[in-house]
Short mmCIF file of C-alpha atoms in Angstrom, two decimals:
data_model
loop_
_atom_site.label_atom_id
_atom_site.label_comp_id
_atom_site.label_asym_id
_atom_site.label_seq_id
_atom_site.Cartn_x
_atom_site.Cartn_y
_atom_site.Cartn_z
CA MET L 7 -0.36 0.09 -0.08
CA PRO L 8 1.80 3.08 -1.02
CA LEU L 9 1.91 5.84 1.52
CA GLN L 10 2.76 9.26 1.66
CA LEU L 11 4.57 11.22 4.40
CA GLY L 12 3.04 14.50 5.67
CA PRO L 13 4.66 17.61 5.72
CA THR L 14 7.53 19.15 7.50
CA PHE L 15 7.51 21.55 10.43
CA PHE L 16 9.12 24.56 8.10
CA SER L 17 6.59 23.53 5.01
CA ALA L 18 3.81 23.93 7.70
CA LEU L 19 5.24 27.06 8.66
CA THR L 20 5.24 28.44 5.45
CA GLU L 21 1.62 27.63 4.73
CA ALA L 22 0.68 29.46 7.85
CA GLY L 23 1.68 32.25 6.63
CA ARG L 24 2.10 33.23 10.71
CA PRO L 25 4.27 32.92 13.66
CA LEU L 26 3.09 28.92 15.05
CA ALA L 27 2.97 28.46 18.59
CA GLY L 28 3.85 25.84 20.85
CA MET L 29 4.91 23.81 24.11
CA TRP L 30 7.32 21.45 25.17
CA VAL L 31 5.90 17.68 26.23
CA CYS L 32 8.70 16.50 29.03
CA SER L 33 6.52 14.04 31.01
CA GLY L 34 7.29 10.98 28.76
CA SER L 35 3.44 10.09 28.50
CA PRO L 36 1.70 9.41 25.58
CA LEU L 37 -1.39 10.36 27.25
CA VAL L 38 0.05 13.90 27.74
CA ALA L 39 1.36 13.99 24.50
CA GLU L 40 -1.86 13.40 23.25
CA ILE L 41 -3.51 16.06 25.66
CA CYS L 42 -1.38 18.41 24.07
CA ALA L 43 -1.57 17.75 20.75
CA GLY L 44 -5.32 18.44 20.76
CA SER L 45 -5.04 21.50 22.44
CA GLY L 46 -5.31 23.57 19.18
CA LEU L 47 -1.56 24.82 19.52
CA ASP L 48 0.45 24.20 16.48
CA TRP L 49 3.16 21.97 17.30
CA VAL L 50 4.52 20.28 20.18
CA LEU L 51 8.53 19.71 21.19
CA ILE L 52 9.40 15.81 22.30
CA ASP L 53 11.60 16.45 24.59
CA ALA L 54 14.71 13.71 25.08
CA GLU L 55 17.23 16.23 26.38
CA HIS L 56 16.16 16.93 29.81
CA SER L 57 13.02 14.62 29.83
CA PRO L 58 12.71 10.91 30.81
CA ASN L 59 12.40 9.82 27.12
CA GLY L 60 13.93 6.87 25.58
CA LEU L 61 13.09 5.73 22.01
CA GLU L 62 10.51 3.36 22.87
CA SER L 63 8.38 6.13 24.34
CA ILE L 64 9.19 8.65 21.88
CA LEU L 65 7.61 6.07 19.28
CA ALA L 66 4.71 6.17 21.24
CA GLN L 67 4.22 9.67 21.56
CA LEU L 68 4.80 10.04 17.88
CA HIS L 69 1.74 7.50 17.41
CA ALA L 70 -0.04 9.23 20.12
CA VAL L 71 0.21 12.96 18.56
CA SER L 72 -0.41 11.57 15.00
CA GLY L 73 -3.66 11.47 14.80
CA TYR L 74 -4.09 15.46 15.13
CA PRO L 75 -3.79 18.46 13.26
CA VAL L 76 -0.07 19.17 15.00
CA GLN L 77 3.41 19.30 14.05
CA ALA L 78 5.91 17.43 16.43
CA MET L 79 9.27 18.19 16.74
CA VAL L 80 11.86 15.93 18.65
CA ARG L 81 15.10 16.98 20.80
CA PRO L 82 17.63 14.33 21.09
CA PRO L 83 19.94 14.59 23.83
CA VAL L 84 22.94 15.49 21.82
CA ASN L 85 24.32 16.00 18.27
CA ASP L 86 25.07 12.58 17.72
CA THR L 87 24.86 10.34 14.27
CA VAL L 88 24.02 7.42 15.33
CA VAL L 89 21.23 9.22 18.00
CA ILE L 90 20.03 10.82 14.93
CA LYS L 91 20.14 7.86 12.94
CA GLN L 92 17.85 6.15 15.48
CA TYR L 93 15.49 9.15 15.97
CA LEU L 94 15.15 9.53 12.23
CA ASP L 95 14.43 5.49 11.22
CA LEU L 96 11.82 5.73 14.21
CA GLY L 97 9.52 8.05 11.92
CA VAL L 98 10.98 11.54 13.38
CA GLN L 99 10.63 13.93 10.44
CA ASN L 100 11.44 17.38 12.66
CA LEU L 101 14.47 17.63 14.91
CA LEU L 102 15.89 20.08 16.95
CA ILE L 103 19.41 19.39 17.67
CA PRO L 104 20.97 21.06 21.26
CA MET L 105 24.02 22.74 21.61
CA VAL L 106 25.32 23.72 18.13
CA ASN L 107 27.71 25.98 18.68
CA SER L 108 29.67 26.00 15.38
CA ALA L 109 29.37 25.84 11.63
CA PHE L 110 31.26 22.41 11.67
CA GLU L 111 28.94 21.20 14.16
CA ALA L 112 26.14 22.61 12.30
CA ALA L 113 27.07 20.32 9.09
CA SER L 114 27.57 17.26 10.84
CA ALA L 115 24.02 17.36 12.00
CA VAL L 116 23.08 17.78 8.10
CA ALA L 117 25.46 15.12 7.25
CA ALA L 118 23.69 12.91 10.02
CA VAL L 119 20.10 13.41 8.52
CA ARG L 120 20.82 12.77 4.67
CA TYR L 121 22.06 9.23 3.06
CA PRO L 122 25.26 9.08 1.19
CA PRO L 123 26.83 10.76 -0.78
CA HIS L 124 25.67 13.80 0.46
CA GLY L 125 25.87 12.61 4.09
CA VAL L 126 26.53 9.62 6.29
CA ARG L 127 22.97 8.80 7.45
CA GLY L 128 22.84 4.63 7.69
CA VAL L 129 20.63 2.88 4.99
CA GLY L 130 17.86 0.74 6.97
CA SER L 131 14.68 2.12 5.70
CA ALA L 132 13.30 -1.34 4.98
CA LEU L 133 13.53 -1.72 8.47
CA ALA L 134 12.25 1.23 9.61
CA ARG L 135 9.17 3.47 10.44
CA ALA L 136 10.68 6.22 8.79
CA SER L 137 9.68 4.98 4.99
CA ARG L 138 6.71 3.31 6.60
CA TRP L 139 8.89 -0.29 5.86
CA ASN L 140 9.18 0.82 2.19
CA ARG L 141 5.65 1.67 1.63
CA VAL L 142 6.67 5.38 1.11
CA PRO L 143 7.88 5.08 -3.22
CA ASP L 144 11.01 6.09 -3.32
CA TYR L 145 11.89 6.95 0.27
CA LEU L 146 15.43 7.10 -0.28
CA ALA L 147 15.81 9.34 -2.81
CA SER L 148 13.36 11.64 -1.29
CA ALA L 149 14.10 11.27 2.34
CA SER L 150 15.98 14.79 2.74
CA GLU L 151 12.77 16.45 1.46
CA SER L 152 10.83 14.63 4.48
CA ILE L 153 13.06 15.88 7.03
CA SER L 154 13.71 19.43 8.36
CA LEU L 155 16.23 20.43 10.67
CA THR L 156 16.74 23.03 13.32
CA VAL L 157 20.07 23.66 15.25
CA GLN L 158 19.46 25.29 18.85
CA ILE L 159 21.46 28.71 19.51
CA GLU L 160 22.22 28.44 23.39
CA SER L 161 25.66 30.00 24.01
CA GLU L 162 27.71 32.58 23.38
CA ALA L 163 29.99 30.59 21.08
CA ALA L 164 26.79 29.75 19.19
CA ALA L 165 25.44 33.51 19.11
CA SER L 166 28.42 34.76 17.73
CA ALA L 167 28.61 32.06 15.20
CA VAL L 168 25.11 32.53 13.90
CA GLU L 169 25.70 33.89 10.62
CA GLU L 170 27.92 31.10 9.84
CA ILE L 171 25.73 28.48 11.09
CA LEU L 172 22.80 30.29 9.30
CA ALA L 173 24.71 29.61 6.34
CA VAL L 174 25.13 25.65 6.40
CA ASP L 175 23.34 24.44 3.64
CA GLY L 176 20.62 21.98 5.21
CA VAL L 177 20.23 23.86 8.13
CA ASP L 178 16.72 24.97 7.85
CA GLY L 179 16.06 27.21 10.97
CA ILE L 180 17.37 27.77 14.39
CA PHE L 181 16.11 28.25 17.59
CA LEU L 182 17.03 30.27 20.37
CA GLY L 183 17.69 29.12 24.14
CA PRO L 184 17.50 31.84 26.30
CA SER L 185 18.25 29.99 29.66
CA ASP L 186 21.57 27.86 28.63
CA LEU L 187 22.41 31.37 26.72
CA ALA L 188 22.25 33.42 29.99
CA ALA L 189 24.33 30.98 31.63
CA SER L 190 27.02 30.87 29.06
CA MET L 191 27.08 34.77 29.78
CA GLY L 192 27.65 34.23 33.67
CA LEU L 193 24.19 35.41 34.07
CA LEU L 194 22.97 31.58 35.25
CA GLY L 195 18.55 31.99 35.96
CA GLN L 196 18.39 35.51 34.20
CA GLN L 197 17.00 34.72 30.75
CA GLU L 198 15.13 38.15 31.14
CA ASN L 199 18.13 39.99 31.42
CA PRO L 200 18.15 42.86 28.74
CA LEU L 201 21.73 41.61 27.75
CA VAL L 202 20.53 38.09 27.26
CA ARG L 203 17.49 39.75 25.27
CA ALA L 204 19.75 41.49 22.86
CA VAL L 205 21.32 38.63 21.96
CA VAL L 206 18.49 36.82 21.51
CA GLU L 207 17.59 39.23 19.08
CA HIS L 208 20.34 40.01 17.40
CA CYS L 209 19.94 36.09 16.28
CA LEU L 210 16.98 36.96 15.16
CA GLU L 211 18.09 39.52 12.89
CA ALA L 212 20.83 36.92 11.37
CA ALA L 213 18.20 34.67 10.78
CA LYS L 214 15.87 37.03 9.11
CA ALA L 215 18.94 38.46 6.94
CA ALA L 216 19.71 35.08 6.09
CA GLY L 217 16.21 34.15 4.69
CA LYS L 218 15.81 31.55 7.42
CA PRO L 219 13.21 31.21 10.31
CA ALA L 220 13.96 31.35 13.97
CA GLY L 221 12.15 30.28 17.24
CA VAL L 222 12.36 31.19 20.74
CA ASN L 223 11.52 29.42 23.83
CA ALA L 224 9.63 32.34 26.11
CA PHE L 225 7.31 31.30 28.57
CA ASN L 226 6.57 34.69 29.76
CA GLU L 227 3.92 36.04 27.36
CA SER L 228 5.42 39.46 27.03
CA THR L 229 8.47 38.60 26.44
CA ALA L 230 7.11 36.00 24.20
CA ARG L 231 5.37 38.52 22.25
CA ALA L 232 8.22 40.94 22.30
CA TYR L 233 10.50 38.31 20.35
CA LEU L 234 7.49 37.79 17.84
CA ASP L 235 7.33 41.46 17.36
CA ALA L 236 11.47 41.54 16.49
CA GLY L 237 11.18 38.60 14.20
CA ALA L 238 10.63 35.23 15.66
CA SER L 239 8.70 32.88 13.51
CA PHE L 240 8.05 29.84 15.88
CA VAL L 241 8.19 30.07 20.16
CA LEU L 242 7.47 27.80 22.27
CA VAL L 243 5.16 28.90 25.16
CA GLY L 244 4.91 26.59 28.01
CA ALA L 245 5.73 22.70 29.35
CA ASP L 246 3.33 20.42 29.84
CA VAL L 247 5.36 19.71 33.55
CA ALA L 248 5.20 23.06 33.99
CA VAL L 249 1.43 23.43 33.69
CA LEU L 250 0.76 20.47 35.68
CA ALA L 251 3.33 21.81 38.71
CA ARG L 252 1.81 25.41 38.45
CA ALA L 253 -2.22 24.52 38.36
CA SER L 254 -1.72 21.88 41.06
CA GLU L 255 -0.13 24.25 43.23
CA GLY L 256 -3.18 26.65 42.65
CA PHE L 257 -5.11 23.83 44.18
CA ALA L 258 -2.97 23.57 46.86
CA SER L 259 -3.07 27.42 47.79
CA THR L 260 -6.67 27.30 47.06
CA PHE L 261 -7.85 24.69 49.75
CA ILE L 262 -5.00 23.86 52.07
CA PRO L 263 -4.60 26.31 54.71
CA VAL L 264 -1.01 28.03 54.74
CA SER L 265 -0.30 26.84 58.44
CA GLU L 266 -0.37 23.26 57.24
CA THR L 267 1.51 23.43 54.19
CA ALA L 268 4.33 25.28 55.92
CA ASP L 269 4.98 22.26 58.03
CA ARG L 270 5.51 19.98 55.55
CA GLU L 271 8.94 18.67 55.09
CA SER L 272 8.50 17.20 51.59
CA TYR L 273 8.55 20.27 49.85
#
């Protein structure tokens, strides 16, 4: 039965004609991923860098969100050829590669998502969900068209090299991580610091000049809107675990007397 893969994140971004808003999915739960996928947001980011996700749980979450009109991007824990190969074979079409600090590292990520002679991706499509077990016609020849690659700019070194990173053929876009950027600038926990925001905005301007989309992580609404006004094409505005943590704390503050919560030793 011939099958056709869905559009990539950047194809959807172009078709939308507006910035895309999404949220992190960090719980490792397919059920939670499905709830988020049906929220009305444009995209979800399934995270495996700072979240308890392995190959099996990522696959389950891809299944869970596949029935919804939402783009799924996945962040592996590291820019590694073998890890990226496994994610692609699972059927991940949109990758966010963390901690890319140079054009060389960006080019390595590009090579990892392309088959020879244009890259180093291992050929196992007949065994993999990526090609739907060879039910996608001519998958080997067209695979690169079904994959989008975003690299994460989250250090001073990366920000200094952002123009060179953007110039790498095969890098579809960049994503700014203000938290790690702030840490690399000696401003740990100060992602709202004007110095950090200035670097983020510089990278947004560089992406615009290069003709490539740029996204940013911003849980603060006013900050997110400011970055959108500065040219961000896509944003992450929350996370499943953060929503649950803050909402459950709200229940506690509403219904549990302050005198009792102050005596609890577990938090």
